[in-house]
């Protein structure tokens, strides 16, 4: 069905499968009417009647039918908004078929094409259109209107019924099959579109996955780089600083063999310890003192003793509260904080006394590092922390990063001439107990669940909410970033060894009385004019070393 109107397309073109079927049906609708008219008119001209009026009428109606088909035809399926034109076109075709059949029964060849045009009509108009076309076809089959006399009328009625049943059934079957084919083609095209979108989504997801893998790899490299930077600063840098200090001291005592030998021995010991710590850092192991001691308090005591021998500055170590084992990540962070704090005192403070206080509470574990040295402007130091071009100032930044990774915090109080108080706090998350022999990890001993419920706790609920919130990330597994749980020197159930209590730190020109310790196992109160580590760790009540006169 060609022509300007026949070339119109729906607003939304059908998918590929439907488009091919529609194109074939349009070609059939376009060619068959012309072919039927040509065959019918040729038979009329060849076989009669040869009356001039009849021939002229047949030729004129055939030409009018061809022009009607040329300019009024509607493509299949009818575009939106052109249903009225489709109904008018089909009505005109049926009228031309009826008129031509009345002129000559040979126009039945053209009348057969009327069944094709029924598909253009709405469903409710198809039965009457098929009936009209069947009546015209039956008239052609009985030989025309002149054969309806006598038995011809009965034959005509029978042919009408046969045409209605046979041609109508075939037409309806063809229309329904076409609808089913269109639905199947639409489903196939929708599935193809869905598969295309799925492939695009999968390709996009693959790209995102590759991007995430790259970002995770870069983040891992950055974390390892930061870990190695911190380990180098805490081991090699501090060890080399101590070695240089001891060698310079040995040069100053060139004329005193005993003192020179002592400083050289300290330098050799620092070199060996730094080498061992560097190897442990490469293997992501805990510091040696934490492996040698069962608990953090003992490791801090060993650290203070070695630091006093190296620096010549007396340091007092105090533990308050019930000392309990902590996850390895927390112990490493607190130990490195104490190590860096003492190193800063030796390099910058010019102090005569220092102190370490480790305080255990239900919610946090706090480590205080104090000295009676020169002090500094804490706010100005925070502004330029980690930005020094010569590498200095990295220690405080590294401490903050370590504490932040385990949910802790760092507070510094200092002023020029007032000494320095450094406070590091981490969540009080107890370490996982070692499983008993023959007991599977994670399985509690018989009766422990009932005992825990009697005390008002649920053993399956884990640590308290506040501890879990503060210990998110690496604390949940007992390991910090790139720090694996190493073996301890002694069992965790073994009580910490007793800490030495040296003479209290007595700043110059001070007459302040130290507060009474809160735990019963602490040493007796210090003499007047001394200061000890504070037990109250709130910033409002933390005490600084007194100003030197």
PDB file of N, CA and C in Angstrom, residues 305-400:
ATOM      1  N   UNK A 305      63.333   2.091  82.085  1.00  0.00           N
ATOM      2  CA  UNK A 305      64.659   1.763  82.625  1.00  0.00           C
ATOM      3  C   UNK A 305      65.747   1.956  81.577  1.00  0.00           C
ATOM      4  N   UNK A 306      65.518   1.482  80.351  1.00  0.00           N
ATOM      5  CA  UNK A 306      66.523   1.647  79.301  1.00  0.00           C
ATOM      6  C   UNK A 306      66.680   3.115  78.919  1.00  0.00           C
ATOM      7  N   UNK A 307      65.562   3.835  78.888  1.00  0.00           N
ATOM      8  CA  UNK A 307      65.633   5.248  78.502  1.00  0.00           C
ATOM      9  C   UNK A 307      66.397   6.060  79.550  1.00  0.00           C
ATOM     10  N   UNK A 308      66.208   5.721  80.819  1.00  0.00           N
ATOM     11  CA  UNK A 308      66.949   6.423  81.872  1.00  0.00           C
ATOM     12  C   UNK A 308      68.448   6.175  81.742  1.00  0.00           C
ATOM     13  N   UNK A 309      68.832   4.930  81.419  1.00  0.00           N
ATOM     14  CA  UNK A 309      70.250   4.630  81.236  1.00  0.00           C
ATOM     15  C   UNK A 309      70.841   5.398  80.060  1.00  0.00           C
ATOM     16  N   UNK A 310      70.042   5.573  79.013  1.00  0.00           N
ATOM     17  CA  UNK A 310      70.555   6.245  77.819  1.00  0.00           C
ATOM     18  C   UNK A 310      70.568   7.757  77.962  1.00  0.00           C
ATOM     19  N   UNK A 311      69.485   8.316  78.495  1.00  0.00           N
ATOM     20  CA  UNK A 311      69.353   9.775  78.548  1.00  0.00           C
ATOM     21  C   UNK A 311      69.898  10.381  79.831  1.00  0.00           C
ATOM     22  N   UNK A 312      69.977   9.593  80.901  1.00  0.00           N
ATOM     23  CA  UNK A 312      70.403  10.124  82.180  1.00  0.00           C
ATOM     24  C   UNK A 312      69.333  10.909  82.903  1.00  0.00           C
ATOM     25  N   UNK A 313      68.085  10.827  82.450  1.00  0.00           N
ATOM     26  CA  UNK A 313      66.964  11.532  83.070  1.00  0.00           C
ATOM     27  C   UNK A 313      66.129  10.520  83.835  1.00  0.00           C
ATOM     28  N   UNK A 314      65.846  10.833  85.109  1.00  0.00           N
ATOM     29  CA  UNK A 314      65.042   9.923  85.919  1.00  0.00           C
ATOM     30  C   UNK A 314      63.597   9.946  85.441  1.00  0.00           C
ATOM     31  N   UNK A 315      62.979   8.772  85.365  1.00  0.00           N
ATOM     32  CA  UNK A 315      61.588   8.665  84.932  1.00  0.00           C
ATOM     33  C   UNK A 315      60.830   7.820  85.940  1.00  0.00           C
ATOM     34  N   UNK A 316      59.658   8.254  86.297  1.00  0.00           N
ATOM     35  CA  UNK A 316      58.812   7.555  87.258  1.00  0.00           C
ATOM     36  C   UNK A 316      57.663   6.897  86.500  1.00  0.00           C
ATOM     37  N   UNK A 317      57.399   5.626  86.765  1.00  0.00           N
ATOM     38  CA  UNK A 317      56.333   4.868  86.114  1.00  0.00           C
ATOM     39  C   UNK A 317      55.279   4.526  87.149  1.00  0.00           C
ATOM     40  N   UNK A 318      54.024   4.775  86.834  1.00  0.00           N
ATOM     41  CA  UNK A 318      52.929   4.515  87.764  1.00  0.00           C
ATOM     42  C   UNK A 318      51.766   3.912  86.991  1.00  0.00           C
ATOM     43  N   UNK A 319      51.113   2.928  87.591  1.00  0.00           N
ATOM     44  CA  UNK A 319      49.944   2.273  87.000  1.00  0.00           C
ATOM     45  C   UNK A 319      48.783   2.415  87.965  1.00  0.00           C
ATOM     46  N   UNK A 320      47.652   2.903  87.492  1.00  0.00           N
ATOM     47  CA  UNK A 320      46.445   3.028  88.313  1.00  0.00           C
ATOM     48  C   UNK A 320      45.349   2.177  87.709  1.00  0.00           C
ATOM     49  N   UNK A 321      44.469   1.687  88.553  1.00  0.00           N
ATOM     50  CA  UNK A 321      43.394   0.822  88.099  1.00  0.00           C
ATOM     51  C   UNK A 321      43.865  -0.609  87.959  1.00  0.00           C
ATOM     52  N   UNK A 322      42.956  -1.464  87.518  1.00  0.00           N
ATOM     53  CA  UNK A 322      43.255  -2.885  87.335  1.00  0.00           C
ATOM     54  C   UNK A 322      43.847  -3.089  85.946  1.00  0.00           C
ATOM     55  N   UNK A 323      45.119  -3.476  85.910  1.00  0.00           N
ATOM     56  CA  UNK A 323      45.792  -3.694  84.629  1.00  0.00           C
ATOM     57  C   UNK A 323      45.291  -4.982  83.996  1.00  0.00           C
ATOM     58  N   UNK A 324      44.701  -4.874  82.822  1.00  0.00           N
ATOM     59  CA  UNK A 324      44.184  -6.033  82.088  1.00  0.00           C
ATOM     60  C   UNK A 324      44.849  -6.068  80.718  1.00  0.00           C
ATOM     61  N   UNK A 325      45.012  -7.253  80.147  1.00  0.00           N
ATOM     62  CA  UNK A 325      45.598  -7.329  78.800  1.00  0.00           C
ATOM     63  C   UNK A 325      44.700  -6.634  77.780  1.00  0.00           C
ATOM     64  N   UNK A 326      45.315  -5.953  76.845  1.00  0.00           N
ATOM     65  CA  UNK A 326      44.609  -5.270  75.769  1.00  0.00           C
ATOM     66  C   UNK A 326      44.905  -5.961  74.446  1.00  0.00           C
ATOM     67  N   UNK A 327      44.096  -5.709  73.427  1.00  0.00           N
ATOM     68  CA  UNK A 327      44.431  -6.239  72.097  1.00  0.00           C
ATOM     69  C   UNK A 327      45.806  -5.762  71.652  1.00  0.00           C
ATOM     70  N   UNK A 328      46.501  -6.549  70.865  1.00  0.00           N
ATOM     71  CA  UNK A 328      47.861  -6.168  70.447  1.00  0.00           C
ATOM     72  C   UNK A 328      47.933  -4.790  69.811  1.00  0.00           C
ATOM     73  N   UNK A 329      46.923  -4.416  69.005  1.00  0.00           N
ATOM     74  CA  UNK A 329      46.974  -3.111  68.337  1.00  0.00           C
ATOM     75  C   UNK A 329      47.006  -1.981  69.346  1.00  0.00           C
ATOM     76  N   UNK A 330      46.216  -2.079  70.414  1.00  0.00           N
ATOM     77  CA  UNK A 330      46.179  -1.025  71.422  1.00  0.00           C
ATOM     78  C   UNK A 330      47.491  -0.961  72.198  1.00  0.00           C
ATOM     79  N   UNK A 331      48.027  -2.113  72.554  1.00  0.00           N
ATOM     80  CA  UNK A 331      49.279  -2.116  73.305  1.00  0.00           C
ATOM     81  C   UNK A 331      50.422  -1.532  72.479  1.00  0.00           C
ATOM     82  N   UNK A 332      50.457  -1.854  71.181  1.00  0.00           N
ATOM     83  CA  UNK A 332      51.515  -1.311  70.327  1.00  0.00           C
ATOM     84  C   UNK A 332      51.395   0.202  70.234  1.00  0.00           C
ATOM     85  N   UNK A 333      50.168   0.708  70.062  1.00  0.00           N
ATOM     86  CA  UNK A 333      49.979   2.155  69.928  1.00  0.00           C
ATOM     87  C   UNK A 333      50.404   2.872  71.202  1.00  0.00           C
ATOM     88  N   UNK A 334      49.990   2.368  72.360  1.00  0.00           N
ATOM     89  CA  UNK A 334      50.370   3.015  73.613  1.00  0.00           C
ATOM     90  C   UNK A 334      51.875   2.917  73.849  1.00  0.00           C
ATOM     91  N   UNK A 335      52.463   1.787  73.523  1.00  0.00           N
ATOM     92  CA  UNK A 335      53.909   1.649  73.702  1.00  0.00           C
ATOM     93  C   UNK A 335      54.668   2.614  72.793  1.00  0.00           C
ATOM     94  N   UNK A 336      54.262   2.709  71.530  1.00  0.00           N
ATOM     95  CA  UNK A 336      54.933   3.637  70.624  1.00  0.00           C
ATOM     96  C   UNK A 336      54.728   5.083  71.068  1.00  0.00           C
ATOM     97  N   UNK A 337      53.564   5.382  71.633  1.00  0.00           N
ATOM     98  CA  UNK A 337      53.333   6.741  72.126  1.00  0.00           C
ATOM     99  C   UNK A 337      54.279   7.063  73.272  1.00  0.00           C
ATOM    100  N   UNK A 338      54.421   6.130  74.206  1.00  0.00           N
ATOM    101  CA  UNK A 338      55.363   6.350  75.303  1.00  0.00           C
ATOM    102  C   UNK A 338      56.790   6.473  74.782  1.00  0.00           C
ATOM    103  N   UNK A 339      57.149   5.644  73.822  1.00  0.00           N
ATOM    104  CA  UNK A 339      58.497   5.686  73.258  1.00  0.00           C
ATOM    105  C   UNK A 339      58.765   7.031  72.591  1.00  0.00           C
ATOM    106  N   UNK A 340      57.806   7.521  71.793  1.00  0.00           N
ATOM    107  CA  UNK A 340      57.983   8.798  71.117  1.00  0.00           C
ATOM    108  C   UNK A 340      57.975   9.954  72.108  1.00  0.00           C
ATOM    109  N   UNK A 341      57.108   9.864  73.130  1.00  0.00           N
ATOM    110  CA  UNK A 341      57.082  10.925  74.129  1.00  0.00           C
ATOM    111  C   UNK A 341      58.393  11.044  74.881  1.00  0.00           C
ATOM    112  N   UNK A 342      58.962   9.926  75.288  1.00  0.00           N
ATOM    113  CA  UNK A 342      60.254   9.972  75.977  1.00  0.00           C
ATOM    114  C   UNK A 342      61.361  10.459  75.046  1.00  0.00           C
ATOM    115  N   UNK A 343      61.293  10.058  73.764  1.00  0.00           N
ATOM    116  CA  UNK A 343      62.305  10.537  72.821  1.00  0.00           C
ATOM    117  C   UNK A 343      62.226  12.048  72.653  1.00  0.00           C
ATOM    118  N   UNK A 344      61.014  12.594  72.618  1.00  0.00           N
ATOM    119  CA  UNK A 344      60.865  14.045  72.501  1.00  0.00           C
ATOM    120  C   UNK A 344      61.384  14.757  73.749  1.00  0.00           C
ATOM    121  N   UNK A 345      61.168  14.148  74.922  1.00  0.00           N
ATOM    122  CA  UNK A 345      61.689  14.751  76.153  1.00  0.00           C
ATOM    123  C   UNK A 345      63.208  14.815  76.106  1.00  0.00           C
ATOM    124  N   UNK A 346      63.830  13.722  75.648  1.00  0.00           N
ATOM    125  CA  UNK A 346      65.292  13.698  75.596  1.00  0.00           C
ATOM    126  C   UNK A 346      65.842  14.695  74.581  1.00  0.00           C
ATOM    127  N   UNK A 347      65.133  14.894  73.462  1.00  0.00           N
ATOM    128  CA  UNK A 347      65.665  15.753  72.413  1.00  0.00           C
ATOM    129  C   UNK A 347      65.358  17.227  72.624  1.00  0.00           C
ATOM    130  N   UNK A 348      64.172  17.541  73.175  1.00  0.00           N
ATOM    131  CA  UNK A 348      63.718  18.931  73.148  1.00  0.00           C
ATOM    132  C   UNK A 348      63.438  19.536  74.515  1.00  0.00           C
ATOM    133  N   UNK A 349      63.092  18.725  75.524  1.00  0.00           N
ATOM    134  CA  UNK A 349      62.537  19.301  76.751  1.00  0.00           C
ATOM    135  C   UNK A 349      63.602  19.911  77.649  1.00  0.00           C
ATOM    136  N   UNK A 350      64.792  19.296  77.708  1.00  0.00           N
ATOM    137  CA  UNK A 350      65.780  19.742  78.682  1.00  0.00           C
ATOM    138  C   UNK A 350      65.297  19.534  80.100  1.00  0.00           C
ATOM    139  N   UNK A 351      64.599  18.427  80.333  1.00  0.00           N
ATOM    140  CA  UNK A 351      63.983  18.164  81.633  1.00  0.00           C
ATOM    141  C   UNK A 351      64.956  17.448  82.554  1.00  0.00           C
ATOM    142  N   UNK A 352      64.668  17.560  83.854  1.00  0.00           N
ATOM    143  CA  UNK A 352      65.439  16.820  84.854  1.00  0.00           C
ATOM    144  C   UNK A 352      64.675  15.608  85.363  1.00  0.00           C
ATOM    145  N   UNK A 353      63.365  15.594  85.190  1.00  0.00           N
ATOM    146  CA  UNK A 353      62.529  14.475  85.612  1.00  0.00           C
ATOM    147  C   UNK A 353      61.450  14.257  84.557  1.00  0.00           C
ATOM    148  N   UNK A 354      60.980  13.020  84.476  1.00  0.00           N
ATOM    149  CA  UNK A 354      59.876  12.670  83.579  1.00  0.00           C
ATOM    150  C   UNK A 354      59.019  11.623  84.264  1.00  0.00           C
ATOM    151  N   UNK A 355      57.840  11.420  83.741  1.00  0.00           N
ATOM    152  CA  UNK A 355      56.942  10.455  84.350  1.00  0.00           C
ATOM    153  C   UNK A 355      56.020   9.815  83.333  1.00  0.00           C
ATOM    154  N   UNK A 356      55.673   8.553  83.589  1.00  0.00           N
ATOM    155  CA  UNK A 356      54.703   7.802  82.792  1.00  0.00           C
ATOM    156  C   UNK A 356      53.606   7.312  83.721  1.00  0.00           C
ATOM    157  N   UNK A 357      52.357   7.569  83.362  1.00  0.00           N
ATOM    158  CA  UNK A 357      51.219   7.065  84.130  1.00  0.00           C
ATOM    159  C   UNK A 357      50.302   6.307  83.187  1.00  0.00           C
ATOM    160  N   UNK A 358      50.030   5.056  83.506  1.00  0.00           N
ATOM    161  CA  UNK A 358      49.115   4.222  82.734  1.00  0.00           C
ATOM    162  C   UNK A 358      47.885   3.982  83.589  1.00  0.00           C
ATOM    163  N   UNK A 359      46.727   4.483  83.156  1.00  0.00           N
ATOM    164  CA  UNK A 359      45.498   4.437  83.955  1.00  0.00           C
ATOM    165  C   UNK A 359      44.459   3.592  83.237  1.00  0.00           C
ATOM    166  N   UNK A 360      43.953   2.577  83.951  1.00  0.00           N
ATOM    167  CA  UNK A 360      42.925   1.692  83.413  1.00  0.00           C
ATOM    168  C   UNK A 360      41.575   2.078  84.006  1.00  0.00           C
ATOM    169  N   UNK A 361      40.589   2.357  83.162  1.00  0.00           N
ATOM    170  CA  UNK A 361      39.214   2.597  83.605  1.00  0.00           C
ATOM    171  C   UNK A 361      38.300   1.643  82.858  1.00  0.00           C
ATOM    172  N   UNK A 362      37.001   1.744  83.147  1.00  0.00           N
ATOM    173  CA  UNK A 362      36.054   0.850  82.483  1.00  0.00           C
ATOM    174  C   UNK A 362      35.890   1.182  81.003  1.00  0.00           C
ATOM    175  N   UNK A 363      36.102   2.432  80.624  1.00  0.00           N
ATOM    176  CA  UNK A 363      35.825   2.848  79.258  1.00  0.00           C
ATOM    177  C   UNK A 363      37.081   3.109  78.438  1.00  0.00           C
ATOM    178  N   UNK A 364      38.095   3.668  79.046  1.00  0.00           N
ATOM    179  CA  UNK A 364      39.301   4.015  78.300  1.00  0.00           C
ATOM    180  C   UNK A 364      40.531   3.622  79.101  1.00  0.00           C
ATOM    181  N   UNK A 365      41.640   3.505  78.391  1.00  0.00           N
ATOM    182  CA  UNK A 365      42.961   3.339  78.989  1.00  0.00           C
ATOM    183  C   UNK A 365      43.775   4.558  78.570  1.00  0.00           C
ATOM    184  N   UNK A 366      44.325   5.261  79.552  1.00  0.00           N
ATOM    185  CA  UNK A 366      44.993   6.536  79.302  1.00  0.00           C
ATOM    186  C   UNK A 366      46.464   6.415  79.679  1.00  0.00           C
ATOM    187  N   UNK A 367      47.312   6.902  78.794  1.00  0.00           N
ATOM    188  CA  UNK A 367      48.747   6.981  79.049  1.00  0.00           C
ATOM    189  C   UNK A 367      49.136   8.455  79.090  1.00  0.00           C
ATOM    190  N   UNK A 368      49.715   8.885  80.242  1.00  0.00           N
ATOM    191  CA  UNK A 368      50.202  10.254  80.401  1.00  0.00           C
ATOM    192  C   UNK A 368      51.725  10.244  80.387  1.00  0.00           C
ATOM    193  N   UNK A 369      52.315  11.150  79.622  1.00  0.00           N
ATOM    194  CA  UNK A 369      53.765  11.345  79.575  1.00  0.00           C
ATOM    195  C   UNK A 369      54.026  12.793  79.981  1.00  0.00           C
ATOM    196  N   UNK A 370      54.716  13.003  81.124  1.00  0.00           N
ATOM    197  CA  UNK A 370      54.944  14.343  81.654  1.00  0.00           C
ATOM    198  C   UNK A 370      56.431  14.598  81.841  1.00  0.00           C
ATOM    199  N   UNK A 371      56.790  15.864  81.812  1.00  0.00           N
ATOM    200  CA  UNK A 371      58.163  16.261  82.113  1.00  0.00           C
ATOM    201  C   UNK A 371      58.142  17.661  82.708  1.00  0.00           C
ATOM    202  N   UNK A 372      59.238  18.032  83.359  1.00  0.00           N
ATOM    203  CA  UNK A 372      59.358  19.363  83.962  1.00  0.00           C
ATOM    204  C   UNK A 372      60.308  20.235  83.156  1.00  0.00           C
ATOM    205  N   UNK A 373      60.315  20.026  81.809  1.00  0.00           N
ATOM    206  CA  UNK A 373      61.250  20.731  80.954  1.00  0.00           C
ATOM    207  C   UNK A 373      60.789  22.113  80.551  1.00  0.00           C
ATOM    208  N   UNK A 374      61.340  22.575  79.425  1.00  0.00           N
ATOM    209  CA  UNK A 374      61.126  23.948  78.984  1.00  0.00           C
ATOM    210  C   UNK A 374      59.721  24.181  78.473  1.00  0.00           C
ATOM    211  N   UNK A 375      59.051  23.146  77.969  1.00  0.00           N
ATOM    212  CA  UNK A 375      57.718  23.330  77.421  1.00  0.00           C
ATOM    213  C   UNK A 375      57.749  24.037  76.076  1.00  0.00           C
ATOM    214  N   UNK A 376      56.572  24.240  75.494  1.00  0.00           N
ATOM    215  CA  UNK A 376      56.477  24.899  74.193  1.00  0.00           C
ATOM    216  C   UNK A 376      55.047  25.383  74.006  1.00  0.00           C
ATOM    217  N   UNK A 377      54.818  26.113  72.932  1.00  0.00           N
ATOM    218  CA  UNK A 377      53.486  26.608  72.595  1.00  0.00           C
ATOM    219  C   UNK A 377      52.749  25.496  71.857  1.00  0.00           C
ATOM    220  N   UNK A 378      51.810  24.833  72.521  1.00  0.00           N
ATOM    221  CA  UNK A 378      51.144  23.667  71.938  1.00  0.00           C
ATOM    222  C   UNK A 378      50.329  24.030  70.706  1.00  0.00           C
ATOM    223  N   UNK A 379      49.654  25.184  70.715  1.00  0.00           N
ATOM    224  CA  UNK A 379      48.830  25.562  69.560  1.00  0.00           C
ATOM    225  C   UNK A 379      49.685  25.826  68.330  1.00  0.00           C
ATOM    226  N   UNK A 380      50.804  26.505  68.504  1.00  0.00           N
ATOM    227  CA  UNK A 380      51.689  26.759  67.364  1.00  0.00           C
ATOM    228  C   UNK A 380      52.306  25.469  66.849  1.00  0.00           C
ATOM    229  N   UNK A 381      52.636  24.565  67.750  1.00  0.00           N
ATOM    230  CA  UNK A 381      53.207  23.288  67.315  1.00  0.00           C
ATOM    231  C   UNK A 381      52.189  22.466  66.545  1.00  0.00           C
ATOM    232  N   UNK A 382      50.900  22.548  66.940  1.00  0.00           N
ATOM    233  CA  UNK A 382      49.866  21.804  66.216  1.00  0.00           C
ATOM    234  C   UNK A 382      49.692  22.331  64.799  1.00  0.00           C
ATOM    235  N   UNK A 383      49.877  23.656  64.615  1.00  0.00           N
ATOM    236  CA  UNK A 383      49.719  24.239  63.285  1.00  0.00           C
ATOM    237  C   UNK A 383      50.816  23.794  62.330  1.00  0.00           C
ATOM    238  N   UNK A 384      52.043  23.646  62.840  1.00  0.00           N
ATOM    239  CA  UNK A 384      53.143  23.291  61.944  1.00  0.00           C
ATOM    240  C   UNK A 384      53.538  21.824  62.056  1.00  0.00           C
ATOM    241  N   UNK A 385      52.700  20.992  62.713  1.00  0.00           N
ATOM    242  CA  UNK A 385      53.041  19.574  62.887  1.00  0.00           C
ATOM    243  C   UNK A 385      53.095  18.885  61.536  1.00  0.00           C
ATOM    244  N   UNK A 386      54.143  18.123  61.325  1.00  0.00           N
ATOM    245  CA  UNK A 386      54.297  17.338  60.109  1.00  0.00           C
ATOM    246  C   UNK A 386      54.683  18.129  58.883  1.00  0.00           C
ATOM    247  N   UNK A 387      54.958  19.467  59.026  1.00  0.00           N
ATOM    248  CA  UNK A 387      55.266  20.282  57.862  1.00  0.00           C
ATOM    249  C   UNK A 387      56.710  20.764  57.833  1.00  0.00           C
ATOM    250  N   UNK A 388      57.504  20.292  58.736  1.00  0.00           N
ATOM    251  CA  UNK A 388      58.897  20.747  58.773  1.00  0.00           C
ATOM    252  C   UNK A 388      59.661  20.134  57.618  1.00  0.00           C
ATOM    253  N   UNK A 389      60.456  20.941  56.933  1.00  0.00           N
ATOM    254  CA  UNK A 389      61.199  20.450  55.783  1.00  0.00           C
ATOM    255  C   UNK A 389      62.356  19.549  56.167  1.00  0.00           C
ATOM    256  N   UNK A 390      62.867  19.671  57.366  1.00  0.00           N
ATOM    257  CA  UNK A 390      64.024  18.862  57.767  1.00  0.00           C
ATOM    258  C   UNK A 390      63.620  17.551  58.417  1.00  0.00           C
ATOM    259  N   UNK A 391      62.313  17.217  58.388  1.00  0.00           N
ATOM    260  CA  UNK A 391      61.875  15.941  58.937  1.00  0.00           C
ATOM    261  C   UNK A 391      61.447  15.995  60.362  1.00  0.00           C
ATOM    262  N   UNK A 392      61.705  17.116  61.080  1.00  0.00           N
ATOM    263  CA  UNK A 392      61.275  17.205  62.465  1.00  0.00           C
ATOM    264  C   UNK A 392      59.775  17.482  62.516  1.00  0.00           C
ATOM    265  N   UNK A 393      59.178  17.151  63.650  1.00  0.00           N
ATOM    266  CA  UNK A 393      57.756  17.398  63.823  1.00  0.00           C
ATOM    267  C   UNK A 393      56.872  16.256  63.362  1.00  0.00           C
ATOM    268  N   UNK A 394      57.473  15.154  62.869  1.00  0.00           N
ATOM    269  CA  UNK A 394      56.668  14.030  62.412  1.00  0.00           C
ATOM    270  C   UNK A 394      56.137  13.191  63.558  1.00  0.00           C
ATOM    271  N   UNK A 395      56.802  13.238  64.718  1.00  0.00           N
ATOM    272  CA  UNK A 395      56.434  12.345  65.819  1.00  0.00           C
ATOM    273  C   UNK A 395      55.015  12.550  66.298  1.00  0.00           C
ATOM    274  N   UNK A 396      54.611  13.810  66.543  1.00  0.00           N
ATOM    275  CA  UNK A 396      53.247  14.072  67.000  1.00  0.00           C
ATOM    276  C   UNK A 396      52.229  13.655  65.946  1.00  0.00           C
ATOM    277  N   UNK A 397      52.523  13.927  64.677  1.00  0.00           N
ATOM    278  CA  UNK A 397      51.608  13.515  63.611  1.00  0.00           C
ATOM    279  C   UNK A 397      51.465  11.998  63.573  1.00  0.00           C
ATOM    280  N   UNK A 398      52.580  11.280  63.702  1.00  0.00           N
ATOM    281  CA  UNK A 398      52.523   9.816  63.697  1.00  0.00           C
ATOM    282  C   UNK A 398      51.729   9.296  64.892  1.00  0.00           C
ATOM    283  N   UNK A 399      51.912   9.924  66.060  1.00  0.00           N
ATOM    284  CA  UNK A 399      51.148   9.490  67.233  1.00  0.00           C
ATOM    285  C   UNK A 399      49.653   9.666  67.003  1.00  0.00           C
ATOM    286  N   UNK A 400      49.254  10.816  66.478  1.00  0.00           N
ATOM    287  CA  UNK A 400      47.829  11.056  66.228  1.00  0.00           C
ATOM    288  C   UNK A 400      47.275  10.055  65.211  1.00  0.00           C
TER     289      UNK A 400
END
